[in-house]
mmCIF file of C-alpha atoms in Angstrom:
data_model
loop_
_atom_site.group_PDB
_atom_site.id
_atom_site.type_symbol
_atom_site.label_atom_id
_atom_site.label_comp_id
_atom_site.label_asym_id
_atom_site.label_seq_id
_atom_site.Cartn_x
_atom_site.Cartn_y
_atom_site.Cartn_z
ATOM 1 C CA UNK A 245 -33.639 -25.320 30.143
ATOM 2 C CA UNK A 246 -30.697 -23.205 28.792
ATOM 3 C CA UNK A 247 -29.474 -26.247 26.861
ATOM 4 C CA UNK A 248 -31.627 -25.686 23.312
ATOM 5 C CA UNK A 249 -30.239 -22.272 23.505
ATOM 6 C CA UNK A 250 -26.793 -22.716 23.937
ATOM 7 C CA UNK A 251 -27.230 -25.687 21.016
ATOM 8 C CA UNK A 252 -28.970 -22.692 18.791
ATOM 9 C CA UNK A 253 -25.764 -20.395 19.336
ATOM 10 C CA UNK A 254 -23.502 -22.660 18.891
ATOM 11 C CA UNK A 255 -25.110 -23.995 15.832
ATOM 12 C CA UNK A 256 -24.867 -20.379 14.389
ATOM 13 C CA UNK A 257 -21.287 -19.770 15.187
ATOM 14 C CA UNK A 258 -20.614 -22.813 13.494
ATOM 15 C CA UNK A 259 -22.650 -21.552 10.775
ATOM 16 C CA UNK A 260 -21.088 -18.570 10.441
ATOM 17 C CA UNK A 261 -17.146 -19.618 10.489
ATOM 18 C CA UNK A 262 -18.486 -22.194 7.510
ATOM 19 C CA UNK A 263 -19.718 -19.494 5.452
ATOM 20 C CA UNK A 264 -16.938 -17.115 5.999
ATOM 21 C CA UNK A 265 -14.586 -20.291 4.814
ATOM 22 C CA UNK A 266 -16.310 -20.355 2.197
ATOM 23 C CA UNK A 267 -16.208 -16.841 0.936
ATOM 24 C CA UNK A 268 -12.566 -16.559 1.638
ATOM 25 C CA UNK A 269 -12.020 -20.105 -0.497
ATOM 26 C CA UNK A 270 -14.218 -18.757 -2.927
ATOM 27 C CA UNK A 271 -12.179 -15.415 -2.725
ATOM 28 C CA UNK A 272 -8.661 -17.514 -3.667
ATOM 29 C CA UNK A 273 -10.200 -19.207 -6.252
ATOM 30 C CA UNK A 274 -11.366 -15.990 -7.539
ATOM 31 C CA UNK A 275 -7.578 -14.671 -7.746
ATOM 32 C CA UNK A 276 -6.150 -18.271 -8.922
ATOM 33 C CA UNK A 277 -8.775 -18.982 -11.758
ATOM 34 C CA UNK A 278 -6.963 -20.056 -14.666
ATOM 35 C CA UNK A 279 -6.844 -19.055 -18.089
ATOM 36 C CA UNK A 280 -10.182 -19.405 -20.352
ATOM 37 C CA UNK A 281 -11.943 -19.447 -17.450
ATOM 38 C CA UNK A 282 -14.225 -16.603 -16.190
ATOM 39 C CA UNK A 283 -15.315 -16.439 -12.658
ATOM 40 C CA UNK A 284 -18.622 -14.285 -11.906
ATOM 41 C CA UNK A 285 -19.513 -13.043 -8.415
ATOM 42 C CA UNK A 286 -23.113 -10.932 -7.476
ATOM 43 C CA UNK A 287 -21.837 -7.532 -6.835
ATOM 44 C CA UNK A 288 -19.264 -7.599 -9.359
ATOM 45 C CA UNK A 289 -19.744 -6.678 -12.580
ATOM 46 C CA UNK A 290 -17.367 -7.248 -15.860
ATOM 47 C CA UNK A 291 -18.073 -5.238 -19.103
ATOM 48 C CA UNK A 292 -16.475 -4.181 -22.012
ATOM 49 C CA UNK A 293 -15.313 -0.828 -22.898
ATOM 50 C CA UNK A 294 -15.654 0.787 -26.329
ATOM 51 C CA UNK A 295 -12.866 1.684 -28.248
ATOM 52 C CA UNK A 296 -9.146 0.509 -28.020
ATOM 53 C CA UNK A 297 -5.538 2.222 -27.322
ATOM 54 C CA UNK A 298 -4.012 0.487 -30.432
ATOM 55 C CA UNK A 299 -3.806 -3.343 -29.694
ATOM 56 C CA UNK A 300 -4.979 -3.145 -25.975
ATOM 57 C CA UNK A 301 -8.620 -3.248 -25.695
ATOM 58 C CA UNK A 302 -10.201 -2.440 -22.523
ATOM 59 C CA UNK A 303 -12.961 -3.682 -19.649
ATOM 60 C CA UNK A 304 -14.411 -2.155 -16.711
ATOM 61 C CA UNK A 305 -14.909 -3.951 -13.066
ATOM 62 C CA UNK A 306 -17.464 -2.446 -11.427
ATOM 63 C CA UNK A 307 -17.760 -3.167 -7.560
ATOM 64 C CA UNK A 308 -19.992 -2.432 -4.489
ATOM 65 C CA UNK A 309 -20.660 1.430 -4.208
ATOM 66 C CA UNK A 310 -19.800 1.738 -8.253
ATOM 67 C CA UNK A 311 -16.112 1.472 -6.955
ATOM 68 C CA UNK A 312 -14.621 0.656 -10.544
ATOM 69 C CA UNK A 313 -10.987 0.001 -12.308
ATOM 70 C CA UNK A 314 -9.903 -0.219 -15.764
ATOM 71 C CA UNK A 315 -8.623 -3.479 -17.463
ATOM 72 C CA UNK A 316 -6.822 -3.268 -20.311
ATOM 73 C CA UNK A 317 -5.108 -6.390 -22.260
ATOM 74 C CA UNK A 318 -3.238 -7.026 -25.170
ATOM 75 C CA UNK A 319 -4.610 -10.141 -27.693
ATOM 76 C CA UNK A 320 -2.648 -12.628 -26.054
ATOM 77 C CA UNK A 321 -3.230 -12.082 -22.395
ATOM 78 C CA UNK A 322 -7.097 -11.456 -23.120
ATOM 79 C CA UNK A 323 -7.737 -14.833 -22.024
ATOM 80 C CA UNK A 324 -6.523 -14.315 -18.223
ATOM 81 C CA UNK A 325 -7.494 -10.759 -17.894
ATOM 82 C CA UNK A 326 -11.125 -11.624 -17.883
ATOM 83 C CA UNK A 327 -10.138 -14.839 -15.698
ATOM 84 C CA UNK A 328 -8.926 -12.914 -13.099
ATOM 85 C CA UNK A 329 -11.540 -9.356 -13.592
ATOM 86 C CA UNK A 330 -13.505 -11.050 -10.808
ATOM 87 C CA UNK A 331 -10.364 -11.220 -8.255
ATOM 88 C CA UNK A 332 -9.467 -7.490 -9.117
ATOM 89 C CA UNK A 333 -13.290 -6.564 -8.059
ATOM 90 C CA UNK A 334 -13.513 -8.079 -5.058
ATOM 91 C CA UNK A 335 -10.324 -6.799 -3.915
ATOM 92 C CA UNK A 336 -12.141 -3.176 -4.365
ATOM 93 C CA UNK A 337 -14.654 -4.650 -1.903
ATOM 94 C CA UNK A 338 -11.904 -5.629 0.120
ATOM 95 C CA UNK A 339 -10.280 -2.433 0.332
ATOM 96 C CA UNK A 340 -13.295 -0.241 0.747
ATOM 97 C CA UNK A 341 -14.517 -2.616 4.072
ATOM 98 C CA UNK A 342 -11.003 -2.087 5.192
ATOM 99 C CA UNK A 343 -10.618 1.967 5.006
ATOM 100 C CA UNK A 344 -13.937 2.669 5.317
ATOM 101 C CA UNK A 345 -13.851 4.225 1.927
ATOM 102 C CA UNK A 346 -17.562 6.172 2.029
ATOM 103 C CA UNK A 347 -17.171 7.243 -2.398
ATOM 104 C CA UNK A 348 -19.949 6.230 -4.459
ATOM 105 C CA UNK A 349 -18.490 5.847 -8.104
ATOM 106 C CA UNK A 350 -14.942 6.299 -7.158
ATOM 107 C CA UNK A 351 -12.425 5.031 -9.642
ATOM 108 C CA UNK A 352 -8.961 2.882 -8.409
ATOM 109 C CA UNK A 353 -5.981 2.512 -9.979
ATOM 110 C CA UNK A 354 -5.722 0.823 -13.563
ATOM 111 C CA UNK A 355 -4.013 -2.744 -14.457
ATOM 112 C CA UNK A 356 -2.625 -3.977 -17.810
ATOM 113 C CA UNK A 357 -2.016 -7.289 -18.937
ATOM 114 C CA UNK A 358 0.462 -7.755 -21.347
ATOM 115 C CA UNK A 359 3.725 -9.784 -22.280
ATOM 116 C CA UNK A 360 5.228 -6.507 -23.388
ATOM 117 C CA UNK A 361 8.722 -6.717 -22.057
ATOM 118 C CA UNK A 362 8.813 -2.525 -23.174
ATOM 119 C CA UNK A 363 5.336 -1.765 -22.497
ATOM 120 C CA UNK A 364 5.036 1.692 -21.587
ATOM 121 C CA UNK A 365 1.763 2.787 -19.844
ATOM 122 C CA UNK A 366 0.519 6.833 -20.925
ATOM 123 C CA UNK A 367 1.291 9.461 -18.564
ATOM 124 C CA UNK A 368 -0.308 12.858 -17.752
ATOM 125 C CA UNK A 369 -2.684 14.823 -15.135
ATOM 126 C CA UNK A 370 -5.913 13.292 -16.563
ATOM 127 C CA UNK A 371 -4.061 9.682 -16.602
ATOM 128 C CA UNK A 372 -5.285 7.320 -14.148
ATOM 129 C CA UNK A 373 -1.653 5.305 -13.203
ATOM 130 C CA UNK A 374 -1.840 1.865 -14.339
ATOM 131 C CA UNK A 375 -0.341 -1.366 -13.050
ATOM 132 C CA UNK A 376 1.401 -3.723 -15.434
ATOM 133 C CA UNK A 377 0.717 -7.592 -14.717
ATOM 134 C CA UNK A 378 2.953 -9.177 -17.037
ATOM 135 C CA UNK A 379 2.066 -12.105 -18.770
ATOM 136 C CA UNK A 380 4.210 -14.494 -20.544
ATOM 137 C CA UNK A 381 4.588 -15.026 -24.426
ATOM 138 C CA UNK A 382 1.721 -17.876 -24.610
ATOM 139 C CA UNK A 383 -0.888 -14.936 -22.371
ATOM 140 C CA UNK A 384 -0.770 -16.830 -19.346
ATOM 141 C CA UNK A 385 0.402 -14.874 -15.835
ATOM 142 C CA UNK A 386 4.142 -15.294 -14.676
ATOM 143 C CA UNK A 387 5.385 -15.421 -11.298
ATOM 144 C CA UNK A 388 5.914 -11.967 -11.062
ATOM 145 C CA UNK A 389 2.361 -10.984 -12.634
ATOM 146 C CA UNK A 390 0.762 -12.956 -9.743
ATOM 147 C CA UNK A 391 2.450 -11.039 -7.753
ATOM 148 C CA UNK A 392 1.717 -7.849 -8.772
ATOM 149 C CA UNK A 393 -1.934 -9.102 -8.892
ATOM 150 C CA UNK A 394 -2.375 -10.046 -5.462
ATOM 151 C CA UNK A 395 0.410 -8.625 -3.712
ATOM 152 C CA UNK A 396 1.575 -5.290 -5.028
ATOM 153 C CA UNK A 397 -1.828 -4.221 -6.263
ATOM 154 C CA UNK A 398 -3.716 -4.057 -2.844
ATOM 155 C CA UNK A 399 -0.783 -2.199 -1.220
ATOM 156 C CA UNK A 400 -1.021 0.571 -3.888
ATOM 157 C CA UNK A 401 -4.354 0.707 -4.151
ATOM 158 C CA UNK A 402 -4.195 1.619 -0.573
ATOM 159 C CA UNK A 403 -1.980 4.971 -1.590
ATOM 160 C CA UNK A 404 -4.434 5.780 -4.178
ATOM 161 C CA UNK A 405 -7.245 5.966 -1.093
ATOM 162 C CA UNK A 406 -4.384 7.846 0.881
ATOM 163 C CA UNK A 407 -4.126 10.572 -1.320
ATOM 164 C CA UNK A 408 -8.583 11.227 -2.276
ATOM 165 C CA UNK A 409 -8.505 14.154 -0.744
ATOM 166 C CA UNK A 410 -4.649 15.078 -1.549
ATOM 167 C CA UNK A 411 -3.191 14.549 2.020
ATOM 168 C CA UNK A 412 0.549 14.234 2.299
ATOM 169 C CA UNK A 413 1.526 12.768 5.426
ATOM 170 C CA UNK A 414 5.022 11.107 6.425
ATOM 171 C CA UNK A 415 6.570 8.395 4.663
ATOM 172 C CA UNK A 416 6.401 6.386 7.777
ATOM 173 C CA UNK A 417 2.472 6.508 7.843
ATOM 174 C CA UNK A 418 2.038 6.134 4.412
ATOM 175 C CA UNK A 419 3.815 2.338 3.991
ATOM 176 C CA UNK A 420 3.079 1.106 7.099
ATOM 177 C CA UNK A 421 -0.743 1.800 6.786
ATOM 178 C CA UNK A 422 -0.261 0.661 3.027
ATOM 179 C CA UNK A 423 1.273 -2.558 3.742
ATOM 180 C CA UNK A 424 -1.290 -3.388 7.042
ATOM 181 C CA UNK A 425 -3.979 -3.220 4.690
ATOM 182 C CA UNK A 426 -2.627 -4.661 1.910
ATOM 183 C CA UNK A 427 -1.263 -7.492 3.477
ATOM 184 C CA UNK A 428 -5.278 -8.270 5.113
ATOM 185 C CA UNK A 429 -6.219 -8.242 1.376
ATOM 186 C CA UNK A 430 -3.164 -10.073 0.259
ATOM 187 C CA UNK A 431 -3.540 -12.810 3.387
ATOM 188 C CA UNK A 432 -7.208 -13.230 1.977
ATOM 189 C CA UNK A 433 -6.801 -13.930 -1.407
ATOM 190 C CA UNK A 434 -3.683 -15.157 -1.735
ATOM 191 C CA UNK A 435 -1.847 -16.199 1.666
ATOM 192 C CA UNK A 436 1.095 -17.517 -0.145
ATOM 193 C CA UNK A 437 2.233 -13.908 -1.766
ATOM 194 C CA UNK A 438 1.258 -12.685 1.417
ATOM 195 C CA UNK A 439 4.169 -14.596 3.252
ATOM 196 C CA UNK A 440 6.304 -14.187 0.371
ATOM 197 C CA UNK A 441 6.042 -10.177 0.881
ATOM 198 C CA UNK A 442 6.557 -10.550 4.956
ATOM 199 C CA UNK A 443 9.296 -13.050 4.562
ATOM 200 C CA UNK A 444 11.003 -10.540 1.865
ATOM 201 C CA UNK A 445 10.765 -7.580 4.278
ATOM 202 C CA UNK A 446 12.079 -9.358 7.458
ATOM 203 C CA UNK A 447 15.494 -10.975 5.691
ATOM 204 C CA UNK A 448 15.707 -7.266 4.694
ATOM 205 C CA UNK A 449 15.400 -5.990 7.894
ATOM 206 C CA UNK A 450 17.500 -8.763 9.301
ATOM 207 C CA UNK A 451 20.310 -7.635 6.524
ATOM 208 C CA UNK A 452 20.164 -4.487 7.969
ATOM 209 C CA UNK A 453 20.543 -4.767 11.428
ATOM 210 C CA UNK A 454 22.455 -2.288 13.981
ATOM 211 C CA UNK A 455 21.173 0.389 10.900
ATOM 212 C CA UNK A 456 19.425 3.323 13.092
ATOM 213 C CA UNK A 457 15.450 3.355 11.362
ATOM 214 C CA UNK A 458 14.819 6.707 11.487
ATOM 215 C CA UNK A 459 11.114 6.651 10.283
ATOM 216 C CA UNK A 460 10.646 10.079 11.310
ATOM 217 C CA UNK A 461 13.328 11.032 8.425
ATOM 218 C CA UNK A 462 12.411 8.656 5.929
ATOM 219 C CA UNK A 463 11.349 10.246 2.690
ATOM 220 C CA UNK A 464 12.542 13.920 4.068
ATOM 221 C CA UNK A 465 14.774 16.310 1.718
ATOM 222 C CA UNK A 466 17.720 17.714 3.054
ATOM 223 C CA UNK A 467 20.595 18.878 1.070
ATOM 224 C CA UNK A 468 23.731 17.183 -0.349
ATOM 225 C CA UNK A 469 26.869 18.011 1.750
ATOM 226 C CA UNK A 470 28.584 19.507 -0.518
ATOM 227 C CA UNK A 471 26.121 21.757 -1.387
ATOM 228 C CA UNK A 472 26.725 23.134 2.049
ATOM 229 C CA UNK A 473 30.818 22.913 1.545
ATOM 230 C CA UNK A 474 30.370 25.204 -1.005
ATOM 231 C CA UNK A 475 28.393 27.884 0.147
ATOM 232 C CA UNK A 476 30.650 27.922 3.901
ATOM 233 C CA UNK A 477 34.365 29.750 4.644
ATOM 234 C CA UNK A 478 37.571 27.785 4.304
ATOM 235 C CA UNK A 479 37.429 27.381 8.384
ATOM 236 C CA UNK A 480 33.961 25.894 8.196
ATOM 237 C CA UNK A 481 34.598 23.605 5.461
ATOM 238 C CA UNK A 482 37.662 22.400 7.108
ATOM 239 C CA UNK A 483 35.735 21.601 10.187
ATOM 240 C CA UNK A 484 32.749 20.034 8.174
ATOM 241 C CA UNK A 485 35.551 17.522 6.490
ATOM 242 C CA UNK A 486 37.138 16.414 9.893
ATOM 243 C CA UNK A 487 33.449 16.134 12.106
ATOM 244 C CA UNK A 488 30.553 14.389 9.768
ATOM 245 C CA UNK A 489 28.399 15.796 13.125
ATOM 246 C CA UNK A 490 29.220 19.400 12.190
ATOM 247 C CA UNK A 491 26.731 21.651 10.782
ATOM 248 C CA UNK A 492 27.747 25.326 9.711
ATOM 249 C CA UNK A 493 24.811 28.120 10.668
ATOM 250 C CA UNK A 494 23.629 30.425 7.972
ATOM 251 C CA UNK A 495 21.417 30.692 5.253
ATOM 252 C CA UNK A 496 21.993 28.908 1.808
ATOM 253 C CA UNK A 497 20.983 28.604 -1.602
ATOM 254 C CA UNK A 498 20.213 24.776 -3.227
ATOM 255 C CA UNK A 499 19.002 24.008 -6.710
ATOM 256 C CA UNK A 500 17.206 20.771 -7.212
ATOM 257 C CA UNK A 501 20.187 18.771 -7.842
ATOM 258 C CA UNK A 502 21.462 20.004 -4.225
ATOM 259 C CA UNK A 503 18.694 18.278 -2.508
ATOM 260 C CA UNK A 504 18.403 14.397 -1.783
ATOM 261 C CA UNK A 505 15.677 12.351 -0.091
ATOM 262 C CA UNK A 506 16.404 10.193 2.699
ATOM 263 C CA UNK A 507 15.681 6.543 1.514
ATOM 264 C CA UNK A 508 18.031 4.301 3.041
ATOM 265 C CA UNK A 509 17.980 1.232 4.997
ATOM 266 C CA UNK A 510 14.344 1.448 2.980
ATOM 267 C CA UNK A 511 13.690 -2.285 3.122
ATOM 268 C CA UNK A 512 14.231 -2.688 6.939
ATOM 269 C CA UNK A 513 11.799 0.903 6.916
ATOM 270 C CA UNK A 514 8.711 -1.326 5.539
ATOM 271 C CA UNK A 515 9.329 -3.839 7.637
ATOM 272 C CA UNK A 516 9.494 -1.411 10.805
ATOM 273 C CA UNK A 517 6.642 0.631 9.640
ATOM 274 C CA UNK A 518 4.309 -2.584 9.241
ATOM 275 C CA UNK A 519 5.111 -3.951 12.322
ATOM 276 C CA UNK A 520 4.141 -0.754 13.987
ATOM 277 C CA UNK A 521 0.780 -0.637 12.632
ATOM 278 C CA UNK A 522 0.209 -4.074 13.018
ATOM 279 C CA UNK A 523 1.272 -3.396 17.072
ATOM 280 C CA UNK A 524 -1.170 -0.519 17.133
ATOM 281 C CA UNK A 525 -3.962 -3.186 15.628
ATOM 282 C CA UNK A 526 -2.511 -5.667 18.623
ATOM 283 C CA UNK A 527 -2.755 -3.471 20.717
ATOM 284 C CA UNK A 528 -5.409 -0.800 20.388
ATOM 285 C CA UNK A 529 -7.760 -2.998 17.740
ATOM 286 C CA UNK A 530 -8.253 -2.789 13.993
ATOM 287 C CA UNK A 531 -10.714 0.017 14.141
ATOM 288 C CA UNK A 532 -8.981 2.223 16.256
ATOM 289 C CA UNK A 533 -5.681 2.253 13.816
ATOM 290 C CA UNK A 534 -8.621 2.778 10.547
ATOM 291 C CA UNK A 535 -10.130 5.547 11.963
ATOM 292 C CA UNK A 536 -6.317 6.968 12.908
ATOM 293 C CA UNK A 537 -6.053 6.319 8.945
ATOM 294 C CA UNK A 538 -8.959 7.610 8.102
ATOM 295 C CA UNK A 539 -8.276 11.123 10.224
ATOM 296 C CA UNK A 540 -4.372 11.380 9.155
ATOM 297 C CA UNK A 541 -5.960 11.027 5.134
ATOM 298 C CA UNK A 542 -8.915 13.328 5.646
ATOM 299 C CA UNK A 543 -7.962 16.888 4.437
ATOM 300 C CA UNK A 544 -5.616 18.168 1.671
ATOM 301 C CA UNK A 545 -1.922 19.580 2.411
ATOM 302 C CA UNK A 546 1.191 18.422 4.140
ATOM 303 C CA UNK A 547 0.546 16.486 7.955
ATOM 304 C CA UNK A 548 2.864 18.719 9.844
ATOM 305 C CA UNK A 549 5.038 16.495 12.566
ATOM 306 C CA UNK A 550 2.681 19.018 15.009
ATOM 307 C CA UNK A 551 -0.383 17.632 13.328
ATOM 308 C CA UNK A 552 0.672 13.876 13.143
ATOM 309 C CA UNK A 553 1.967 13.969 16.585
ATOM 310 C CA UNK A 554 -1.443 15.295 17.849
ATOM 311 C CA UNK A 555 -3.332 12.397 16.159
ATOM 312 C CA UNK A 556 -1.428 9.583 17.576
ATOM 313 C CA UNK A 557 -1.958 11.101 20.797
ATOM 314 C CA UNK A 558 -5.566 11.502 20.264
ATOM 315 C CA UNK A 559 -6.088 7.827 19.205
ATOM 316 C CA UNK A 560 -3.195 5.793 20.882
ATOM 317 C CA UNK A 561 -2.528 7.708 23.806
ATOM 318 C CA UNK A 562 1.105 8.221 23.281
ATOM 319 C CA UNK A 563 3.488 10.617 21.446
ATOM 320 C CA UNK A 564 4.155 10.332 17.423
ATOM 321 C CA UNK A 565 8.081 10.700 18.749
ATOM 322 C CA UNK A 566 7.831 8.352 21.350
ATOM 323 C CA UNK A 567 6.000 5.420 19.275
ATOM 324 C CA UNK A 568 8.632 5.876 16.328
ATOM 325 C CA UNK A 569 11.161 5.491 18.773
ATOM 326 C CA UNK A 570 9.191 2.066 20.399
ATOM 327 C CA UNK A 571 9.607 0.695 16.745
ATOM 328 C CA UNK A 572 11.920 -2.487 16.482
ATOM 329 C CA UNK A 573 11.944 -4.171 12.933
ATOM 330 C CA UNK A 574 13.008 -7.974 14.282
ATOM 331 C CA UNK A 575 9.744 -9.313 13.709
ATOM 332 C CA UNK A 576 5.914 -8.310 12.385
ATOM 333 C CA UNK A 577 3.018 -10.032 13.895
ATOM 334 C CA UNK A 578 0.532 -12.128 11.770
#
């Protein structure tokens, strides 16, 4: 007697796993759709803008929630900016499932399309930053503009959702939770620069090798060496030159050409960093590590090593020191 229901759930499952195929096919096709030929979605909606910024003319994708970005395009690449507008609005629908992005209206970074080799997009407070996808003399997208398209453009996007309510936490946090979601958007709409990205980060990280991570340091300040020398007696700087270790006690004074940040090893640091998120995910589940996201991104200032350490322990159970420290860089998880 349980038979017909079984049938009837199984029937659905099946039902559903078809029609998420075919949103995510429809979802690569989106992002591949070639030149001349303009894709249309319900939900996402492609207008033009008035005016122009000399040559470049301009349209706005509008996505669920209002989310909306800027197109702009010079005469020549025209033709596969408004190919690919759908693709850039669904990966706002994209992104805002994956943060849990609750702004009505909010605007994401820009994109240009142009085969400018010296194109130089305007800067200033009131500026929203735009991303160049580069097109090639005859307006159609190069290797590298694909790229950018569905590759480098989620992962930034993801920064620009970091920093809505002008949070600035660790460098660490910041990639890692930048390249974990970008690379679900990425795998989604474009799995092939989605390997290309892991497969880039992992022969860094396996060129780097034996190289201590130190993702609590990366992106810190600290001051040249010599800056130091300078400011310390004969005796100290004569023990500073024969132990590297050796750090003199006192105050000092540093310009801003004293101070340096701390990016080595930085392509073996993205690796690391995504691989930890994607162990927290493995480990803890996907909404566990958004709603870590979502807490670390939530109020403006600087996330004190205090602070940060206090979240991880609220949401993983475990010590911000102690789960840099678990973080090996051989190998990220799909």
């Amino acid at each position: 007697m349980f038979f017909p229901m079984l049938l009837v759930a199984a029937a659905e499952m099946h039902s559903g796993r078809m029609e998420v195929a075919a949103e995510i096919a429809r979802d690569r096709a989106l992002c591949s759709a070639p030149s001349g030929k303009r894709r249309t979605v319900r939900g996402i909606v492609v207008t033009d803008e008035p005016g122009a910024e000399g040559v470049y003319r301009r349209l706005r994708v509008t996505a669920d929630g209002g989310a909306y970005l800027i197109v702009h395009y010079d005469p020549a690449s025209e033709s596969i900016a408004r190919a690919r507008a759908a693709c850039l609005g669904r990966q706002l629908e994209l992104l805002r499932g994956l943060t849990g992005d609750e702004r009505q209206g909010a605007q994401w970074y820009s994109v240009v399309f142009t085969n400018a080799a010296n194109y130089s997009p305007p800067r200033g407070p009131s500026e929203v930053a735009r991303w160049t996808i580069e097109t090639d003399a005859a307006g159609r997208l190069t290797e590298a503009g694909q790229r950018t398209l569905t590759a480098v453009l989620p992962h930034e996007q993801v920064h620009l959702f970091q920093y809505r309510m002008q949070a600035l936490p660790p460098r660490w946090f910041l990639e890692g939770h930048a390249s974990w979601v970008g690379l679900k958007v990425s795998d989604r709409i474009d799995p092939a620069a989605a390997a290309a990205d892991r497969r880039l980060k992992a022969e860094g990280a396996a060129k780097s090798k034996g190289q201590p991570l130190n993702l609590a340091g990366w992106g810190s300040v600290r001051p040249k060496r010599e800056a130091i020398m300078r400011q310390v007696s004969d005796e100290d700087r004569a023990r500073m030159m024969r132990d590297p270790n050796f750090a003199p006690s006192g105050s000092f004074r540093f310009t801003a050409d004293d101070l340096i940040g701390d990016e080595s090893n930085i392509v073996a640091r993205y690796h690391a960093a995504t691989a930890l998120f994607e162990r927290l995910e493995r480990e803890h589940g996907a909404e566990a590590v958004h709603a870590f996201a979502r807490e670390t991104t939530a109020t403006a200032g600087r996330v004190t090593a205090n602070r940060m350490d206090e979240l991880v322990r609220k949401h993983f159970n475990i010590g911000a020191d102690a789960l840099l420290a678990d973080t090996t860089p051989s190998g990220t998880a799909r």
